[in-house]
Amino acid sequence: MSRSVDAHTADPCPRCSAGAVRPGSPVSIEGRDSVGYACDRCGHTWSRPVETDVDVYDIVRVDLPHATLYGTVWQVEADRVLVRGTAGEWLRWVERWRVITY
């Protein structure tokens, strides 16, 4: 289960369960676009595929360097997604690899 740490969401390591903010980085695994993560505590590394089935009105989480944002997809392009904050307080283009569909 994820928990909040300041303006970020902290996710647990699949191996040691240590919760930490891990922004990830884009990687290619066997020719597939993915997001790679590493645990500072145990050194475990893992990845998740970049979301390919993002649609308008999906509820998403966006992991940015300065914060974790939650919102609704407003527009989708090949390499980026336009996300609208809850109640419309912000509208921001983000790289597709930063988006996690909820």
PDB file of C-alpha atoms in Angstrom:
ATOM      1  CA  MET A   1       0.000   0.000   0.000  1.00  0.00           C
ATOM      2  CA  SER A   2       1.307   3.440  -0.874  1.00  0.00           C
ATOM      3  CA  ARG A   3       1.511   6.208   1.681  1.00  0.00           C
ATOM      4  CA  SER A   4       2.059   9.957   1.475  1.00  0.00           C
ATOM      5  CA  VAL A   5       5.403  11.597   2.225  1.00  0.00           C
ATOM      6  CA  ASP A   6       5.249  15.381   1.914  1.00  0.00           C
ATOM      7  CA  ALA A   7       4.004  16.125  -1.617  1.00  0.00           C
ATOM      8  CA  HIS A   8       4.883  12.622  -2.904  1.00  0.00           C
ATOM      9  CA  THR A   9       3.431   9.137  -2.726  1.00  0.00           C
ATOM     10  CA  ALA A  10       5.818   6.561  -1.241  1.00  0.00           C
ATOM     11  CA  ASP A  11       5.594   3.035  -2.640  1.00  0.00           C
ATOM     12  CA  PRO A  12       6.905  -0.111  -0.915  1.00  0.00           C
ATOM     13  CA  CYS A  13       9.776  -2.171  -2.318  1.00  0.00           C
ATOM     14  CA  PRO A  14       8.453  -5.539  -3.585  1.00  0.00           C
ATOM     15  CA  ARG A  15      11.310  -7.345  -1.804  1.00  0.00           C
ATOM     16  CA  CYS A  16      11.845  -5.649   1.591  1.00  0.00           C
ATOM     17  CA  SER A  17       8.621  -3.575   1.832  1.00  0.00           C
ATOM     18  CA  ALA A  18      10.540  -0.391   2.687  1.00  0.00           C
ATOM     19  CA  GLY A  19       8.337   2.551   1.714  1.00  0.00           C
ATOM     20  CA  ALA A  20      10.119   5.377  -0.076  1.00  0.00           C
ATOM     21  CA  VAL A  21       9.556   7.967  -2.776  1.00  0.00           C
ATOM     22  CA  ARG A  22      10.896   6.481  -6.000  1.00  0.00           C
ATOM     23  CA  PRO A  23      10.298   8.689  -9.046  1.00  0.00           C
ATOM     24  CA  GLY A  24      11.619   6.050 -11.456  1.00  0.00           C
ATOM     25  CA  SER A  25      13.293   6.592 -14.784  1.00  0.00           C
ATOM     26  CA  PRO A  26      12.444   5.569 -18.351  1.00  0.00           C
ATOM     27  CA  VAL A  27      14.147   2.334 -19.511  1.00  0.00           C
ATOM     28  CA  SER A  28      13.686  -0.118 -22.346  1.00  0.00           C
ATOM     29  CA  ILE A  29      13.333  -3.786 -21.408  1.00  0.00           C
ATOM     30  CA  GLU A  30      13.330  -6.261 -24.300  1.00  0.00           C
ATOM     31  CA  GLY A  31      12.273  -3.450 -26.626  1.00  0.00           C
ATOM     32  CA  ARG A  32       9.351  -2.375 -24.449  1.00  0.00           C
ATOM     33  CA  ASP A  33       9.135   1.083 -22.856  1.00  0.00           C
ATOM     34  CA  SER A  34       9.183   0.718 -19.084  1.00  0.00           C
ATOM     35  CA  VAL A  35       9.841   2.654 -15.884  1.00  0.00           C
ATOM     36  CA  GLY A  36      12.700   1.377 -13.718  1.00  0.00           C
ATOM     37  CA  TYR A  37      12.878   1.645  -9.926  1.00  0.00           C
ATOM     38  CA  ALA A  38      15.542   0.809  -7.309  1.00  0.00           C
ATOM     39  CA  CYS A  39      15.385   0.320  -3.548  1.00  0.00           C
ATOM     40  CA  ASP A  40      18.041   2.234  -1.617  1.00  0.00           C
ATOM     41  CA  ARG A  41      17.633  -0.109   1.348  1.00  0.00           C
ATOM     42  CA  CYS A  42      18.087  -3.588  -0.186  1.00  0.00           C
ATOM     43  CA  GLY A  43      19.314  -2.763  -3.710  1.00  0.00           C
ATOM     44  CA  HIS A  44      16.420  -4.564  -5.423  1.00  0.00           C
ATOM     45  CA  THR A  45      15.474  -3.235  -8.877  1.00  0.00           C
ATOM     46  CA  TRP A  46      12.163  -3.680 -10.675  1.00  0.00           C
ATOM     47  CA  SER A  47      10.149  -2.128 -13.472  1.00  0.00           C
ATOM     48  CA  ARG A  48       6.636  -1.578 -14.738  1.00  0.00           C
ATOM     49  CA  PRO A  49       5.538  -1.129 -18.348  1.00  0.00           C
ATOM     50  CA  VAL A  50       4.656   2.360 -19.539  1.00  0.00           C
ATOM     51  CA  GLU A  51       0.865   2.671 -19.663  1.00  0.00           C
ATOM     52  CA  THR A  52      -0.294   2.155 -23.265  1.00  0.00           C
ATOM     53  CA  ASP A  53      -4.051   2.068 -22.741  1.00  0.00           C
ATOM     54  CA  VAL A  54      -4.559   5.539 -21.246  1.00  0.00           C
ATOM     55  CA  ASP A  55      -7.885   7.036 -22.305  1.00  0.00           C
ATOM     56  CA  VAL A  56      -9.618  10.381 -21.830  1.00  0.00           C
ATOM     57  CA  TYR A  57     -11.392  10.528 -18.432  1.00  0.00           C
ATOM     58  CA  ASP A  58      -9.146   7.875 -16.842  1.00  0.00           C
ATOM     59  CA  ILE A  59      -8.152   8.654 -13.248  1.00  0.00           C
ATOM     60  CA  VAL A  60      -4.360   8.742 -13.006  1.00  0.00           C
ATOM     61  CA  ARG A  61      -1.419   9.342 -10.716  1.00  0.00           C
ATOM     62  CA  VAL A  62       1.515  11.363 -12.063  1.00  0.00           C
ATOM     63  CA  ASP A  63       4.937  10.994 -10.428  1.00  0.00           C
ATOM     64  CA  LEU A  64       6.830  14.263 -10.939  1.00  0.00           C
ATOM     65  CA  PRO A  65      10.210  15.212  -9.425  1.00  0.00           C
ATOM     66  CA  HIS A  66       8.633  17.809  -7.101  1.00  0.00           C
ATOM     67  CA  ALA A  67       5.296  16.097  -6.273  1.00  0.00           C
ATOM     68  CA  THR A  68       2.836  13.287  -6.933  1.00  0.00           C
ATOM     69  CA  LEU A  69      -0.324  14.564  -8.610  1.00  0.00           C
ATOM     70  CA  TYR A  70      -3.711  12.902  -9.064  1.00  0.00           C
ATOM     71  CA  GLY A  71      -6.184  13.869 -11.766  1.00  0.00           C
ATOM     72  CA  THR A  72      -8.217  13.004 -14.841  1.00  0.00           C
ATOM     73  CA  VAL A  73      -6.849  12.478 -18.348  1.00  0.00           C
ATOM     74  CA  TRP A  74      -8.039  15.285 -20.613  1.00  0.00           C
ATOM     75  CA  GLN A  75      -6.106  14.490 -23.810  1.00  0.00           C
ATOM     76  CA  VAL A  76      -3.714  11.739 -24.970  1.00  0.00           C
ATOM     77  CA  GLU A  77      -0.849  11.989 -27.468  1.00  0.00           C
ATOM     78  CA  ALA A  78       1.803   9.421 -28.412  1.00  0.00           C
ATOM     79  CA  ASP A  79       4.399  10.547 -25.860  1.00  0.00           C
ATOM     80  CA  ARG A  80       2.469  12.746 -23.437  1.00  0.00           C
ATOM     81  CA  VAL A  81      -0.811  13.076 -21.578  1.00  0.00           C
ATOM     82  CA  LEU A  82      -2.791  16.177 -20.558  1.00  0.00           C
ATOM     83  CA  VAL A  83      -3.997  15.740 -16.968  1.00  0.00           C
ATOM     84  CA  ARG A  84      -6.566  17.921 -15.198  1.00  0.00           C
ATOM     85  CA  GLY A  85      -6.487  18.213 -11.424  1.00  0.00           C
ATOM     86  CA  THR A  86      -9.436  17.428  -9.216  1.00  0.00           C
ATOM     87  CA  ALA A  87     -12.044  20.217  -9.507  1.00  0.00           C
ATOM     88  CA  GLY A  88     -10.039  21.687 -12.398  1.00  0.00           C
ATOM     89  CA  GLU A  89      -7.498  23.608 -10.305  1.00  0.00           C
ATOM     90  CA  TRP A  90      -4.671  22.770 -12.750  1.00  0.00           C
ATOM     91  CA  LEU A  91      -4.067  21.391 -16.245  1.00  0.00           C
ATOM     92  CA  ARG A  92      -0.638  19.962 -17.098  1.00  0.00           C
ATOM     93  CA  TRP A  93       1.056  18.061 -19.917  1.00  0.00           C
ATOM     94  CA  VAL A  94       3.182  15.201 -18.571  1.00  0.00           C
ATOM     95  CA  GLU A  95       5.366  12.560 -20.174  1.00  0.00           C
ATOM     96  CA  ARG A  96       3.470   9.304 -20.651  1.00  0.00           C
ATOM     97  CA  TRP A  97       6.011   7.263 -18.667  1.00  0.00           C
ATOM     98  CA  ARG A  98       5.170   9.272 -15.521  1.00  0.00           C
ATOM     99  CA  VAL A  99       1.461   8.278 -15.651  1.00  0.00           C
ATOM    100  CA  ILE A 100      -0.051   5.400 -13.655  1.00  0.00           C
ATOM    101  CA  THR A 101      -3.711   4.583 -14.356  1.00  0.00           C
ATOM    102  CA  TYR A 102      -5.880   3.981 -11.277  1.00  0.00           C
TER     103      TYR A 102
END
